[in-house]
Tab-separated table of C-alpha atoms in Angstrom:
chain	number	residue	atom	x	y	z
A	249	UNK	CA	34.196	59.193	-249.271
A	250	UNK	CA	32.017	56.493	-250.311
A	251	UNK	CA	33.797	52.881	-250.010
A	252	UNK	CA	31.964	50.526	-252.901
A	253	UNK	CA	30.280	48.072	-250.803
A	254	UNK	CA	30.385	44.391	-252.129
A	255	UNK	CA	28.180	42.692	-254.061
A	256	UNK	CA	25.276	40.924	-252.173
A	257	UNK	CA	24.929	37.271	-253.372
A	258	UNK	CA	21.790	36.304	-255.109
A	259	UNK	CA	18.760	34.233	-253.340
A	260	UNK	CA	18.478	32.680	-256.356
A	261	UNK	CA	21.783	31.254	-257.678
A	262	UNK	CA	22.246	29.617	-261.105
A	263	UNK	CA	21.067	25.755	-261.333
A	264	UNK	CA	24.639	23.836	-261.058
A	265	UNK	CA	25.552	22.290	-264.253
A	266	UNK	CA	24.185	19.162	-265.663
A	267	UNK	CA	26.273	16.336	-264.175
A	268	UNK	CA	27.900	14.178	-267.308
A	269	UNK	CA	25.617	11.335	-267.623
A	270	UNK	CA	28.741	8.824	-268.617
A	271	UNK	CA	29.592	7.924	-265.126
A	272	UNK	CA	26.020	6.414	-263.403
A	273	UNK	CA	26.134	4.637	-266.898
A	274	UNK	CA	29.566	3.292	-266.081
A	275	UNK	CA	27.901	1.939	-262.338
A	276	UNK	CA	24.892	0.554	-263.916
A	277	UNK	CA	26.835	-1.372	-266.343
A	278	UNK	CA	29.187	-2.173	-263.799
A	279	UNK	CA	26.159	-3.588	-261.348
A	280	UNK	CA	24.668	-5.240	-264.081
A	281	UNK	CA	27.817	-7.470	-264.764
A	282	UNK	CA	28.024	-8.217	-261.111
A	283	UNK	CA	24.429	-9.424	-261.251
A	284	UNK	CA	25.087	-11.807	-264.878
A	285	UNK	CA	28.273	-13.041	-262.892
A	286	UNK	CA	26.772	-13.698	-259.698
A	287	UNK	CA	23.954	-15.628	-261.746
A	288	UNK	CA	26.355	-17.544	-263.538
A	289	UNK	CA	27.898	-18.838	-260.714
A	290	UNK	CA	24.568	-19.895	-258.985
A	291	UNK	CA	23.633	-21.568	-261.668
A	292	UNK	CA	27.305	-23.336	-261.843
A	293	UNK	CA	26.639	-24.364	-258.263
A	294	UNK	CA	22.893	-25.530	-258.832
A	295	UNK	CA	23.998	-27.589	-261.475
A	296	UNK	CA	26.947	-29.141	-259.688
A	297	UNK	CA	25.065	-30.001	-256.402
A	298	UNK	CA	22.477	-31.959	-258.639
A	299	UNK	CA	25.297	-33.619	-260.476
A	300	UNK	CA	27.310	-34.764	-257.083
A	301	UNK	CA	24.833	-34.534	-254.534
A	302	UNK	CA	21.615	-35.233	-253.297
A	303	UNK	CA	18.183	-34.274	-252.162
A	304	UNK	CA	17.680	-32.660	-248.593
A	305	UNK	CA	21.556	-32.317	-248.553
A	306	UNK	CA	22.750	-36.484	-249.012
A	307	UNK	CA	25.719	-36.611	-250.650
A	308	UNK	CA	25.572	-38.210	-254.021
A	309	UNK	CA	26.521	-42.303	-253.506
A	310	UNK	CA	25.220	-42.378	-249.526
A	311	UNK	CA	24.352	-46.075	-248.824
A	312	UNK	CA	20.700	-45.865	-248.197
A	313	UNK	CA	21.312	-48.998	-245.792
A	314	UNK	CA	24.008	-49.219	-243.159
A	315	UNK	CA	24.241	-53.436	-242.210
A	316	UNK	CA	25.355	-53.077	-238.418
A	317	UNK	CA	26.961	-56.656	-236.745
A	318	UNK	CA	28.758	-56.682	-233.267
A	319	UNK	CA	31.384	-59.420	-233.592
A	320	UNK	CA	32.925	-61.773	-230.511
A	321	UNK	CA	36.332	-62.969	-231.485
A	322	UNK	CA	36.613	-64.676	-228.416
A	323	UNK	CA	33.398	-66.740	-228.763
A	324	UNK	CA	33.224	-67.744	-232.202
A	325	UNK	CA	36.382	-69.145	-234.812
A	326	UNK	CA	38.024	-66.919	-236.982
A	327	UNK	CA	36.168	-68.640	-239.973
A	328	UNK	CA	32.822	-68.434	-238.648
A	329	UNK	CA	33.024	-64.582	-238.445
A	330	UNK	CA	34.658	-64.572	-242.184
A	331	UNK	CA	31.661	-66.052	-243.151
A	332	UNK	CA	29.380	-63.951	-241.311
A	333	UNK	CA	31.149	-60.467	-242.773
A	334	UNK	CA	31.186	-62.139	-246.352
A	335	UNK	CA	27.770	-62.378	-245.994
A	336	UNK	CA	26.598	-59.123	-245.110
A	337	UNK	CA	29.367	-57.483	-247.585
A	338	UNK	CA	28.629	-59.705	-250.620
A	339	UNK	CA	24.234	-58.506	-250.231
A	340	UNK	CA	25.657	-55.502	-249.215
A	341	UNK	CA	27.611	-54.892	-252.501
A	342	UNK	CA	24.240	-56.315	-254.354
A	343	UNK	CA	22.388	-53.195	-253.148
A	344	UNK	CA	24.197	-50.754	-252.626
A	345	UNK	CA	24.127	-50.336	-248.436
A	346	UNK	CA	27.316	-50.906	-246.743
A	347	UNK	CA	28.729	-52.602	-243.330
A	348	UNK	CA	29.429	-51.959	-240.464
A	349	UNK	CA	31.453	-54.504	-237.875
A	350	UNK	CA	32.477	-53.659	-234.091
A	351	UNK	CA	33.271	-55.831	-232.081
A	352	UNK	CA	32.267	-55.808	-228.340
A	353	UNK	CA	35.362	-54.400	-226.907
A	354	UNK	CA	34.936	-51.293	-228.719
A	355	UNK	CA	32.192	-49.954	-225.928
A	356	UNK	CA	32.108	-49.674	-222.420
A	357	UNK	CA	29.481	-51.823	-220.770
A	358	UNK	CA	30.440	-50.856	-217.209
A	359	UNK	CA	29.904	-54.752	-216.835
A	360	UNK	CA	26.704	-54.931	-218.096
A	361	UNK	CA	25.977	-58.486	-220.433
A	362	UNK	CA	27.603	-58.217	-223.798
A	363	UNK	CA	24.501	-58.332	-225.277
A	364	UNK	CA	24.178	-54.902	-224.720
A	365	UNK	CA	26.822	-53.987	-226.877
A	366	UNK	CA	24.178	-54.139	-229.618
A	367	UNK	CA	22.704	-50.726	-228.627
A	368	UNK	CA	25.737	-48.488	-228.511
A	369	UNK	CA	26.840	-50.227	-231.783
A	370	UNK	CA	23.285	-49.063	-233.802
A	371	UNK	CA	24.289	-45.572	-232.022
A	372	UNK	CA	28.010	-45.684	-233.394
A	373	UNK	CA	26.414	-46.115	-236.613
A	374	UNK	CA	23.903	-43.226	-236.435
A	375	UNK	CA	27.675	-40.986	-236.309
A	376	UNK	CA	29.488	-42.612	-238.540
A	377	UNK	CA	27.210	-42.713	-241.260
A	378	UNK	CA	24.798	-39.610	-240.901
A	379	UNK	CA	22.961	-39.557	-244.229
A	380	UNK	CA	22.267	-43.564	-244.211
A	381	UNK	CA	18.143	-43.539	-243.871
A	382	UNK	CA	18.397	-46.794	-242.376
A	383	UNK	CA	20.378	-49.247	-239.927
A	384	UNK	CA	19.661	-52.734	-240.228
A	385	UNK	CA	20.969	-54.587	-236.710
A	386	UNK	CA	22.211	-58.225	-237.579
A	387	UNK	CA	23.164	-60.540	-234.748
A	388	UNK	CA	26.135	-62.636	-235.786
A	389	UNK	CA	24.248	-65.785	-235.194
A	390	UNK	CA	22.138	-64.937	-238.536
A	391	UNK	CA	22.950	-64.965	-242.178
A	392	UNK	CA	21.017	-63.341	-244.874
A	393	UNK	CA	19.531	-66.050	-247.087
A	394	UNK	CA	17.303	-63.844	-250.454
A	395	UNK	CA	19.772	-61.331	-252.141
A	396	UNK	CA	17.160	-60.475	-254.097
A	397	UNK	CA	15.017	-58.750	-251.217
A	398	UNK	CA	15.961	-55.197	-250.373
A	399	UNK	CA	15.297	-53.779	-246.781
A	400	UNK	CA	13.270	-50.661	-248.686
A	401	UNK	CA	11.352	-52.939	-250.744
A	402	UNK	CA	10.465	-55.415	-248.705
A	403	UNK	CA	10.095	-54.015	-245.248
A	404	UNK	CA	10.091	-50.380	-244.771
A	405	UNK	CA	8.127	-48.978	-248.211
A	406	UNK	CA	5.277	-47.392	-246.516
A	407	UNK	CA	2.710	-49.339	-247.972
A	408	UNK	CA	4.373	-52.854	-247.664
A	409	UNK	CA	4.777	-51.852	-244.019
A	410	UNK	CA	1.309	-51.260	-243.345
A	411	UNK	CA	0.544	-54.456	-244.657
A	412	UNK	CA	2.728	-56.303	-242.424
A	413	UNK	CA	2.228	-54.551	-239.659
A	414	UNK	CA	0.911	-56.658	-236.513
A	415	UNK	CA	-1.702	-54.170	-234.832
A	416	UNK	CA	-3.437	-54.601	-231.476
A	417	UNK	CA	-1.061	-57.116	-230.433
A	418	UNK	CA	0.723	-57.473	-226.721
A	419	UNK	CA	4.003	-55.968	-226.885
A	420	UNK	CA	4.708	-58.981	-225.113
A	421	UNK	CA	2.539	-61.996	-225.321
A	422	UNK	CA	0.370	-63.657	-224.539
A	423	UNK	CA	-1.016	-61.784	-221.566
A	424	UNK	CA	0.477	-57.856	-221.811
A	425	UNK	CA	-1.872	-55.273	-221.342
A	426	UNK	CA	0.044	-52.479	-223.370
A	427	UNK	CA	-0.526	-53.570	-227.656
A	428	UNK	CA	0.440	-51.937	-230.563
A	429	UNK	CA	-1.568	-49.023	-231.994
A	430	UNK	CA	-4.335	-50.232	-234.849
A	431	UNK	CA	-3.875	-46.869	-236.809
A	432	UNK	CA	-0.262	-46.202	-237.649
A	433	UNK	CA	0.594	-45.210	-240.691
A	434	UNK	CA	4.195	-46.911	-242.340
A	435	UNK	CA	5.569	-43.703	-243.106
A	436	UNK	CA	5.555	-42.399	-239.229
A	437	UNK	CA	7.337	-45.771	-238.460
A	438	UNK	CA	10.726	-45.178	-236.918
A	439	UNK	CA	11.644	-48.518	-235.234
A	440	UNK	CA	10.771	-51.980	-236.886
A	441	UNK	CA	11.058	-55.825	-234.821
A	442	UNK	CA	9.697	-58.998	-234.761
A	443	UNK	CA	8.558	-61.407	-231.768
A	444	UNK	CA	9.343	-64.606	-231.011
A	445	UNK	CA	7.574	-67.634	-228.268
A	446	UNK	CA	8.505	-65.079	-225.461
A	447	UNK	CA	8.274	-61.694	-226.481
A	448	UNK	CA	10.371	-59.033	-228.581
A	449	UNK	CA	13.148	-60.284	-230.677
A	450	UNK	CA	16.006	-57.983	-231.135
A	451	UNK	CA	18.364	-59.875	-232.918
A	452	UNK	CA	17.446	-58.379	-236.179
A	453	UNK	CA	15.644	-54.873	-236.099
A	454	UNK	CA	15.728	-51.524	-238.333
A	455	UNK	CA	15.854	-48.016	-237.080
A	456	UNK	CA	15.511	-44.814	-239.571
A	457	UNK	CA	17.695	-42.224	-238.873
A	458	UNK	CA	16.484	-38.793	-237.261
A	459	UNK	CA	16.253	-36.978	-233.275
A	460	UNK	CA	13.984	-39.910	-232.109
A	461	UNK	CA	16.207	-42.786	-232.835
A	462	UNK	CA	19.079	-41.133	-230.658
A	463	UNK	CA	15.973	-40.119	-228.163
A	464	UNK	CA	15.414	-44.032	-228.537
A	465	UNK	CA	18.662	-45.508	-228.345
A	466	UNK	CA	20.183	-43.527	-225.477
A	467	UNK	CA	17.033	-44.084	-223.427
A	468	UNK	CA	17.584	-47.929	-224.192
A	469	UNK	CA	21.000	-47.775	-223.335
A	470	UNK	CA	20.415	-45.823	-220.122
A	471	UNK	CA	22.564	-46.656	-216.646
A	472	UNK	CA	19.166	-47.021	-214.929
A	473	UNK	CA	17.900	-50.130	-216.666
A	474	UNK	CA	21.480	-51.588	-217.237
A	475	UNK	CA	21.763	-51.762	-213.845
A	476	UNK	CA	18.414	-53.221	-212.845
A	477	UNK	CA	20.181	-56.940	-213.675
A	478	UNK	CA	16.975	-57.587	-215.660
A	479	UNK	CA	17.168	-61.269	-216.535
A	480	UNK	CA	16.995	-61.267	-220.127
A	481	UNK	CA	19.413	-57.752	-219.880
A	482	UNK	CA	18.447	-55.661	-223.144
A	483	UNK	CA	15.556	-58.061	-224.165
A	484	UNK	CA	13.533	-56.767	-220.661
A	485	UNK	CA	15.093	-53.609	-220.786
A	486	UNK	CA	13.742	-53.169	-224.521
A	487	UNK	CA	10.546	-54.575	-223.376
A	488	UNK	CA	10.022	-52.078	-220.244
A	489	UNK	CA	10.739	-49.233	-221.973
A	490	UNK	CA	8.171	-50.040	-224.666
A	491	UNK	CA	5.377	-50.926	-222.650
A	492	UNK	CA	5.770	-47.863	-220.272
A	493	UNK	CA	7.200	-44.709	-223.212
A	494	UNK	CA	4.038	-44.251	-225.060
A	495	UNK	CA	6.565	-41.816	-227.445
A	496	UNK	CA	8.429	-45.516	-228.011
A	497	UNK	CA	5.385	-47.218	-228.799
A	498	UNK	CA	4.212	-44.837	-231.165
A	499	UNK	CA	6.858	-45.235	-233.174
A	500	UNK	CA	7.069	-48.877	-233.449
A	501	UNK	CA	6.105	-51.871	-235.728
A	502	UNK	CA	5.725	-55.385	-234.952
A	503	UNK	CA	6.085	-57.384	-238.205
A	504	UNK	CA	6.018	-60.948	-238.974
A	505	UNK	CA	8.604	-63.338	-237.557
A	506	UNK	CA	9.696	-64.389	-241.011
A	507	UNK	CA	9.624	-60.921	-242.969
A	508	UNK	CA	13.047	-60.306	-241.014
A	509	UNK	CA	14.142	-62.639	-238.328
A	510	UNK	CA	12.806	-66.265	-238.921
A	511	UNK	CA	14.265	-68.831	-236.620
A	512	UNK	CA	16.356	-72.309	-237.405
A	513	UNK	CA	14.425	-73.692	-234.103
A	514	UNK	CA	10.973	-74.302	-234.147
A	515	UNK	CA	10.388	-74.782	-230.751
A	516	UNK	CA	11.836	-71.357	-229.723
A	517	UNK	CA	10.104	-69.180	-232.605
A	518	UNK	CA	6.230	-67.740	-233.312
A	519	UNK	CA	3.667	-70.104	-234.677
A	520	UNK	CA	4.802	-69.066	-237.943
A	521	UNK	CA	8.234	-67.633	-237.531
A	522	UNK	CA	10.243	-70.932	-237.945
A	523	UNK	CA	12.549	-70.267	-241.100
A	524	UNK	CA	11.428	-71.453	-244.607
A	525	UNK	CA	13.507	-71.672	-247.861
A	526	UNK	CA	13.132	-67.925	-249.853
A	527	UNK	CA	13.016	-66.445	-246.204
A	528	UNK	CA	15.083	-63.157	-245.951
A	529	UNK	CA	17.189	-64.490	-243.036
A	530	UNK	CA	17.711	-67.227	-241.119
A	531	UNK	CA	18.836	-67.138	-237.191
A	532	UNK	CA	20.427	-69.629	-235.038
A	533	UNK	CA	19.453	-68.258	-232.018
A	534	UNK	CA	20.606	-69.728	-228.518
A	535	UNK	CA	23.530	-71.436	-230.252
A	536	UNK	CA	26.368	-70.197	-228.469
A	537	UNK	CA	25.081	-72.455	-225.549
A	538	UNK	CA	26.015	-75.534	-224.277
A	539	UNK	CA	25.561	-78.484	-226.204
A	540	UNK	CA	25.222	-76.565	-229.084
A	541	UNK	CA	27.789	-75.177	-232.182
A	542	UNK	CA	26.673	-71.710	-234.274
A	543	UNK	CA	29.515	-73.249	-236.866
A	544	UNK	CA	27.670	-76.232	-236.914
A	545	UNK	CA	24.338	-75.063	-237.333
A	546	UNK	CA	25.386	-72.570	-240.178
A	547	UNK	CA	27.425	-74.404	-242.257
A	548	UNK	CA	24.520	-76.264	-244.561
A	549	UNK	CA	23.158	-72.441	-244.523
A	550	UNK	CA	26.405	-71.014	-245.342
A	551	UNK	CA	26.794	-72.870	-248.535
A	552	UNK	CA	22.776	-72.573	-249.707
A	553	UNK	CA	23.886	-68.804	-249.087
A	554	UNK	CA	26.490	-68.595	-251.708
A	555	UNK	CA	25.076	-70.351	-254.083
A	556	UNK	CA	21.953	-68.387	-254.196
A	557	UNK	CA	24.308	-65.527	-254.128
A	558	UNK	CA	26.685	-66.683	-257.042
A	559	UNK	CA	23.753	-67.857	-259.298
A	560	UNK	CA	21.589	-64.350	-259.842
């Protein structure tokens, strides 16, 4: 007997059916919505981050200016340093910058003059106010005397800078070998100071924000040259550092006594950096010493101040 053997398959099956063409559609449409929605939103956030914040990531209302002053309860009256913060706040508030006000027992010195507090202060500042473009160090033996100069105007606008800039000149004079390079350009400026009689004057000095100003202001501040007992402490410390760090002195501009630091004392100031009515500031350097009264000395300041203030 013959069994029936089974069917042998066929090499060449039937095509499968047409798939139903509704589902991809489904997945496209779905895809496409995803694509509208995710659009939406980036355009939500776009608008939004123009609205509240700034360019190259600056929150929207960032004081382009932070006013830094190290205070000394113990040397100077209550009133005195009232009047110094009013000062500062009130052309502060003008301009839209802000303030800033340690005072010298907020930073270990490890003994070191308190003088140096200065340095660490500028550096506190560089934290606490990260977007700021500029900090603007203020002794508090200076008041600002124009409210209507601006620090970006007047000083560190490219051009304006080039034209005050004081080229080829000993870092400190008369006889220092190391000067000031002739070609820099006022954008590429980083760190910004006048002279006085003796040399650099660091009572009143801006530094832009960025990598080299911390570079800058830790190597200033370094253990090394706080312990070398250099007579003038910061002042020679400052001094060294420019002369020898060509990376310092690259980024540095000497400008005239009286664009930002103009002196009450003739005798202790530049040729031309004793202080003149419509100066920017006026400083009463060397008062705290004997035989002398910073109260005193500011007082007929302190009310030309506010009145210049009060009338514009």
């Amino acid at each position: 007997m013959h069994m029936a053997l089974p069917l042998r398959k066929s090499s060449n099956p039937p095509p499968y059916a047409t798939r139903s063409t509704r589902f991809p559609m489904l997945r496209r449409s779905r895809v496409q919505a995803i694509a509208l929605c995710a659009f939406a939103v980036g355009i939500v956030i776009f608008i939004l981050s123009q609205i509240f914040g700034g360019s190259e990531g600056i929150p929207s209302g960032t004081p382009p200016v932070v006013i830094v002053t190290v205070l000394t309860p113990d040397l100077y009256s209550k009133e005195y340093l009232n009047n110094i913060k009013d000062n500062r706040i009130e052309y502060a508030r003008k301009h839209g910058y802000t303030t800033f006000f340690p005072t010298v027992a907020d930073y270990d010195l490890g003994g070191s003059p308190t003088s140096w507090s200065r340095v660490p202060a500028v550096r506190h500042a560089l934290t606490k106010f990260p977007h700021s473009t500029y900090i603007w160090y203020l002794d508090q033996n200076s008041l600002i005397m124009n409210p209507e100069m601006t620090l970006e105007g007047e000083i560190m606008n490219p051009k304006k800078l080039e034209s005050l800039m004081i080229r080829d000149q000993s870092v400190v004079p008369p006889d220092s070998v190391i000067k000031t390079f002739p070609h820099l350009k006022g954008a590429n400026i980083d760190f910004v100071l006048t002279q006085d009689k003796e040399g650099l004057s660091q009572g009143s000095f801006v530094i832009r924000k960025g990598d080299w100003a911390k570079f800058f202001l830790d190597t200033w501040f370094d253990p090394l040259y706080r312990s070398y007992n250099f007579q003038k402490a910061e002042t020679h410390a400052l001094e060294h550092i420019v002369q020898w760090h060509p990376t310092i002195l690259s980024k540095l501009a000497l400008v005239p006594q009286r664009a930002l630091n103009a002196y009450s004392k003739k005798e202790l100031a530049s040729p031309e950096g004793a202080y003149k009515d419509g100066d920017f500031v006026i400083r009463f350097v060397g008062c705290d010493q004997a035989g002398r009264s910073c109260e005193g000395e500011a007082e007929p300041f302190s009310k030309q101040w506010r009145t210049a203030f009060h009338q514009r």
